[in-house]
GROMACS .gro file of C-alpha atoms in nm:
model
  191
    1UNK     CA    1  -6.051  11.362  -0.766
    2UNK     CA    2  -6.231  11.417  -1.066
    3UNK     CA    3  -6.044  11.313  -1.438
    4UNK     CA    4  -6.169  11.672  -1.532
    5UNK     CA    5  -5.931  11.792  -1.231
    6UNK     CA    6  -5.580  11.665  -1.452
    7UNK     CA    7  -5.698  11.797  -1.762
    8UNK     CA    8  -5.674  12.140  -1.656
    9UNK     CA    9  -5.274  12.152  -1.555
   10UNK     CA   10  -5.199  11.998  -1.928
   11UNK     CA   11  -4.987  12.317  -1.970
   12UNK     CA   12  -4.681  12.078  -1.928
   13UNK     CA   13  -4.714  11.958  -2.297
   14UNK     CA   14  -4.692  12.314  -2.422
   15UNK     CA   15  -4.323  12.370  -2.264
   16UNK     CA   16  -4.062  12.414  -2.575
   17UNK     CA   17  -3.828  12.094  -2.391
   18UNK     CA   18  -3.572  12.197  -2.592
   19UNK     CA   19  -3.511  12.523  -2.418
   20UNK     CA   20  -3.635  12.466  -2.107
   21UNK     CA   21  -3.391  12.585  -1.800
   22UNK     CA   22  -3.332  12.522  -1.443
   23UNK     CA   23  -3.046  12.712  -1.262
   24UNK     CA   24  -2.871  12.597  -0.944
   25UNK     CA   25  -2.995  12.261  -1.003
   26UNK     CA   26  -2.804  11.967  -0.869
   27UNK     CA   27  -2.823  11.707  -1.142
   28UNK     CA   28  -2.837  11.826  -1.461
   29UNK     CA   29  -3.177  11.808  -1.666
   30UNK     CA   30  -3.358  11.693  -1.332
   31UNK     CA   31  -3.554  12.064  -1.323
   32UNK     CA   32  -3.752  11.940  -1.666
   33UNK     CA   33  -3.875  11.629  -1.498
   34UNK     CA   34  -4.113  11.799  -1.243
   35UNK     CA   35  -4.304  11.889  -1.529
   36UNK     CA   36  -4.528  11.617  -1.594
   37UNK     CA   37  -4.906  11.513  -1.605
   38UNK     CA   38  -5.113  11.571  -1.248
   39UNK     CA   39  -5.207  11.228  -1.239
   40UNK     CA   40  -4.825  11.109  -1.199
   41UNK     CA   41  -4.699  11.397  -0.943
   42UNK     CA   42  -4.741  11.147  -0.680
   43UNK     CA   43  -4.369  10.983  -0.869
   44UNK     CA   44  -4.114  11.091  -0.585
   45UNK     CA   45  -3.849  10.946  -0.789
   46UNK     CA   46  -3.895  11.261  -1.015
   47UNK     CA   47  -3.758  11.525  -0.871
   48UNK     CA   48  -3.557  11.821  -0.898
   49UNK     CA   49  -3.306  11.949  -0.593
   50UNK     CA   50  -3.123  12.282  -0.574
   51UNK     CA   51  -2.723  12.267  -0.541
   52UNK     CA   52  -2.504  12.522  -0.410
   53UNK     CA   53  -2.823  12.693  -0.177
   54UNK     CA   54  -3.186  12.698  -0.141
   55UNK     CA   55  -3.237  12.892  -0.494
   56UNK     CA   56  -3.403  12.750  -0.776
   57UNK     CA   57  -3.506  12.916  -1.070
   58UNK     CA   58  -3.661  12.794  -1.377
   59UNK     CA   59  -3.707  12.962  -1.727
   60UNK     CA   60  -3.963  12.815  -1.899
   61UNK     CA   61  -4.036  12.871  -2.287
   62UNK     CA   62  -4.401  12.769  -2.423
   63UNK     CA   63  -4.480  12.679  -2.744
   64UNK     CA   64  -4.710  12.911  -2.805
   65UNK     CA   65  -4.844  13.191  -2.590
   66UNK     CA   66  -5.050  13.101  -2.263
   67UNK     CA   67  -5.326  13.250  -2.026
   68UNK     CA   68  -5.154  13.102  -1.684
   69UNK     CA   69  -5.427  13.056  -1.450
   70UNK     CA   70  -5.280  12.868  -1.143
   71UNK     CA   71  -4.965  12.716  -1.013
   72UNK     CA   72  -4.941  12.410  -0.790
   73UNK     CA   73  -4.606  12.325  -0.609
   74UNK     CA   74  -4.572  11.961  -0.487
   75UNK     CA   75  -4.235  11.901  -0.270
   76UNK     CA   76  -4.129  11.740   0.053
   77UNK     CA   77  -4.313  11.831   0.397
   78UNK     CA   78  -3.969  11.893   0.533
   79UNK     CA   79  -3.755  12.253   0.515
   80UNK     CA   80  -3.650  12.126   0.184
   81UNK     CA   81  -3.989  12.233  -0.001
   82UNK     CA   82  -4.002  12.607  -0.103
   83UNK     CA   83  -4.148  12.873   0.104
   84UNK     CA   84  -4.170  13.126  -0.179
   85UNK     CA   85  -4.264  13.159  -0.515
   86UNK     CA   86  -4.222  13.455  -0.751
   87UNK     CA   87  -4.301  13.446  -1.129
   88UNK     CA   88  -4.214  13.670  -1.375
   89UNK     CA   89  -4.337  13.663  -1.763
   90UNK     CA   90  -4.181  13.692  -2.121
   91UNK     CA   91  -3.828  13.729  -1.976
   92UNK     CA   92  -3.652  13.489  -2.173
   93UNK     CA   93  -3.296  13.363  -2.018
   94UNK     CA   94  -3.335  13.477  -1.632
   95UNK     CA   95  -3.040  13.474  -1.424
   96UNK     CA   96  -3.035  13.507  -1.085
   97UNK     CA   97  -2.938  13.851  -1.129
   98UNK     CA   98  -3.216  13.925  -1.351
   99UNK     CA   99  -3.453  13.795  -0.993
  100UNK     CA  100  -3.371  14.113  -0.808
  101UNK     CA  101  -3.598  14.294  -1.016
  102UNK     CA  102  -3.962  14.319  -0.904
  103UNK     CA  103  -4.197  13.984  -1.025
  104UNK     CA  104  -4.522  14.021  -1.187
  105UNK     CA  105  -4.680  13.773  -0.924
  106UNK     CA  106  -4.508  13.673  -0.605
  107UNK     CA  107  -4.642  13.381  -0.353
  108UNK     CA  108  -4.597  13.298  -0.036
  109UNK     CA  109  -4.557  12.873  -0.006
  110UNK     CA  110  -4.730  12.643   0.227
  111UNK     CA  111  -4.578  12.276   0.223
  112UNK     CA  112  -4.810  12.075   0.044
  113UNK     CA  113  -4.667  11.707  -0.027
  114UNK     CA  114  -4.950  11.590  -0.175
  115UNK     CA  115  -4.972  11.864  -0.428
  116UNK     CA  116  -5.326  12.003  -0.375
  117UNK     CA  117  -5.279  12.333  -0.322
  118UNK     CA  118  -5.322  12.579  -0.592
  119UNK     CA  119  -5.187  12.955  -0.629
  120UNK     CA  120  -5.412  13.129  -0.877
  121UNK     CA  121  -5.229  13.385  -1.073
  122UNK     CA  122  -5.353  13.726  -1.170
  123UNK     CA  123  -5.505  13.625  -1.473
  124UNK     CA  124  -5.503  13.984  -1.670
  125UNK     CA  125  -5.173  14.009  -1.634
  126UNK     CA  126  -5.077  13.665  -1.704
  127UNK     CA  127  -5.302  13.630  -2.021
  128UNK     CA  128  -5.012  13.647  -2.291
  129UNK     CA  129  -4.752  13.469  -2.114
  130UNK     CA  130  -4.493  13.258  -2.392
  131UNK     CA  131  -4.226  13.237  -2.144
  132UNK     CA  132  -4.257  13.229  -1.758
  133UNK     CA  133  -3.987  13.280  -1.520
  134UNK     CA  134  -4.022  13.101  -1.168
  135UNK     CA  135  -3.771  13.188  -0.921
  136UNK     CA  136  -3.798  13.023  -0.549
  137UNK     CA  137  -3.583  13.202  -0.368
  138UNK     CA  138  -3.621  13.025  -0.010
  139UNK     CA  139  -3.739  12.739   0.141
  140UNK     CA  140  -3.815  12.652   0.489
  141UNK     CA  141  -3.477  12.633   0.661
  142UNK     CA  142  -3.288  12.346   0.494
  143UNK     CA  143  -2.959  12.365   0.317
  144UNK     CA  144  -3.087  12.257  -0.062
  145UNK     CA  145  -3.413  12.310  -0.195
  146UNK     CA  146  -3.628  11.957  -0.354
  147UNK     CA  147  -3.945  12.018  -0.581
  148UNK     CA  148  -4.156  11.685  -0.662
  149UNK     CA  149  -4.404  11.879  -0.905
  150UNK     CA  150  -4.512  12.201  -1.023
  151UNK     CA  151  -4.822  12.218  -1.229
  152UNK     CA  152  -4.957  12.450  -1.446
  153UNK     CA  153  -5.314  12.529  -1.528
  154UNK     CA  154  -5.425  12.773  -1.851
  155UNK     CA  155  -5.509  12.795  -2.182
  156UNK     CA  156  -5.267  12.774  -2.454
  157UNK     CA  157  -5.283  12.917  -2.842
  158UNK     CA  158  -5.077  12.905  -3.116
  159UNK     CA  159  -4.815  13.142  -3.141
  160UNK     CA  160  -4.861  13.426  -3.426
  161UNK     CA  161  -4.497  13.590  -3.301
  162UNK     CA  162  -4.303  13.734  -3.584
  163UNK     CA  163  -3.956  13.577  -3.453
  164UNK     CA  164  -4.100  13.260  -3.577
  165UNK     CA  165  -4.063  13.356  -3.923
  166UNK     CA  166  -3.681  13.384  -3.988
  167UNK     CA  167  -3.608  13.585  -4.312
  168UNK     CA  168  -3.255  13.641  -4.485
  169UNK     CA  169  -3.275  13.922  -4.693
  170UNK     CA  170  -2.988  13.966  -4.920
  171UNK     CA  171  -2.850  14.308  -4.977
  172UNK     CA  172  -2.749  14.251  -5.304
  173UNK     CA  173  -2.821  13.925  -5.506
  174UNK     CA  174  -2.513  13.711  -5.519
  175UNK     CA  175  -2.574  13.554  -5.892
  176UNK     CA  176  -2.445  13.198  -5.789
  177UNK     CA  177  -2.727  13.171  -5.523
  178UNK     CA  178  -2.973  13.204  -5.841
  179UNK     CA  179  -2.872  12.937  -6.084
  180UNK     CA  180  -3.103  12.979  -6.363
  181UNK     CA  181  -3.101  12.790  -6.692
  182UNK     CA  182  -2.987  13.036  -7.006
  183UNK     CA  183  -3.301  13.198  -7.122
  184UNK     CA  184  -3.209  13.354  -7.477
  185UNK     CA  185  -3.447  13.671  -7.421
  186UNK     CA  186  -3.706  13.669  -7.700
  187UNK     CA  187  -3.914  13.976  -7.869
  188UNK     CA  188  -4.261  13.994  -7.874
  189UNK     CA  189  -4.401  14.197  -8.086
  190UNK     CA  190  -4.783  14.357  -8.017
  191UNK     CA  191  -4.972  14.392  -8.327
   0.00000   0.00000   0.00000
């Protein structure tokens, strides 16, 4: 495998940790921890495993926007590992209500516990992507649902979104906000 090869799912370093979200997942803050470099997927003690059914679904803010290119999903080759993928974009806090609407890109899963195969995404209409929504609805007949790695592959830029810029505007100035030293207001003349 070619060093090139890792470089290209460095998408993980754009995710906004802070915000990041997994629902239905068993231990809590386990969904961020299957976002990591390519060269370290191979770690099967980082995983994340579903709880009350097969369902997983992640909500996943960037830190800027992103031109998603591909998707790789590493997880067990057992019914555990998901048999379907469906991604949806700039849908900020998903539920699993939210799923039953129709996703922008939806894939159908082959096991892959090695984490080689990659799902290339419809790149025009993932090409201004800062948040991503993937929802894995099923897996391949086991009770709970275990994901080793997903990668992502794109290009990220900066943001330029105006809800980065938070502005309070006052509607009238409140005087004690403003506390200015005494200026004794002087004349000037013009000759």
């Amino acid at each position: 495998m070619a060093h090139g090869r890792g470089a290209a799912w460095g998408l993980y370093l754009r995710i906004d940790r802070q915000r990041l979200q997994c629902l239905n997942e068993r231990r809590e803050g386990s969904g961020a921890l299957v976002f990591r470099a390519w060269e370290e997927r191979g770690d099967r003690a980082q995983f994340v495993e579903s709880d009350d059914d097969e369902e997983l679904l992640f909500n996943i803010p960037f830190t800027g926007n992103v031109k998603l290119k591909g998707v790789i999903v590493m997880g067990e080759d057992d019914g555990t590992h998901p048999a379907e993928m469906r991604l949806f974009k700039n849908i900020p806090h998903m539920s699993f209500d939210d799923t039953a609407r129709e996703p922008d890109q939806m894939f159908t899963l082959n096991r892959d516990p090695r984490g080689e195969l990659e799902y290339p995404t419809k790149i025009a209409r993932f090409s201004n992507v800062y948040h991503l929504s993937i929802h894995f609805p099923k897996n391949f007949g086991a009770e709970t649902t275990k994901i080793f790695y997903i990668g992502l592959k794109g290009e990220w830029t900066e943001a330029h979104r105006h809800e980065v810029t938070i502005c309070n505007y006052e509607a009238s100035a409140n005087p004690a906000d403003h506390k200015l030293e005494q200026i004794t207001p002087q004349t000037h003349f013009i000759s």
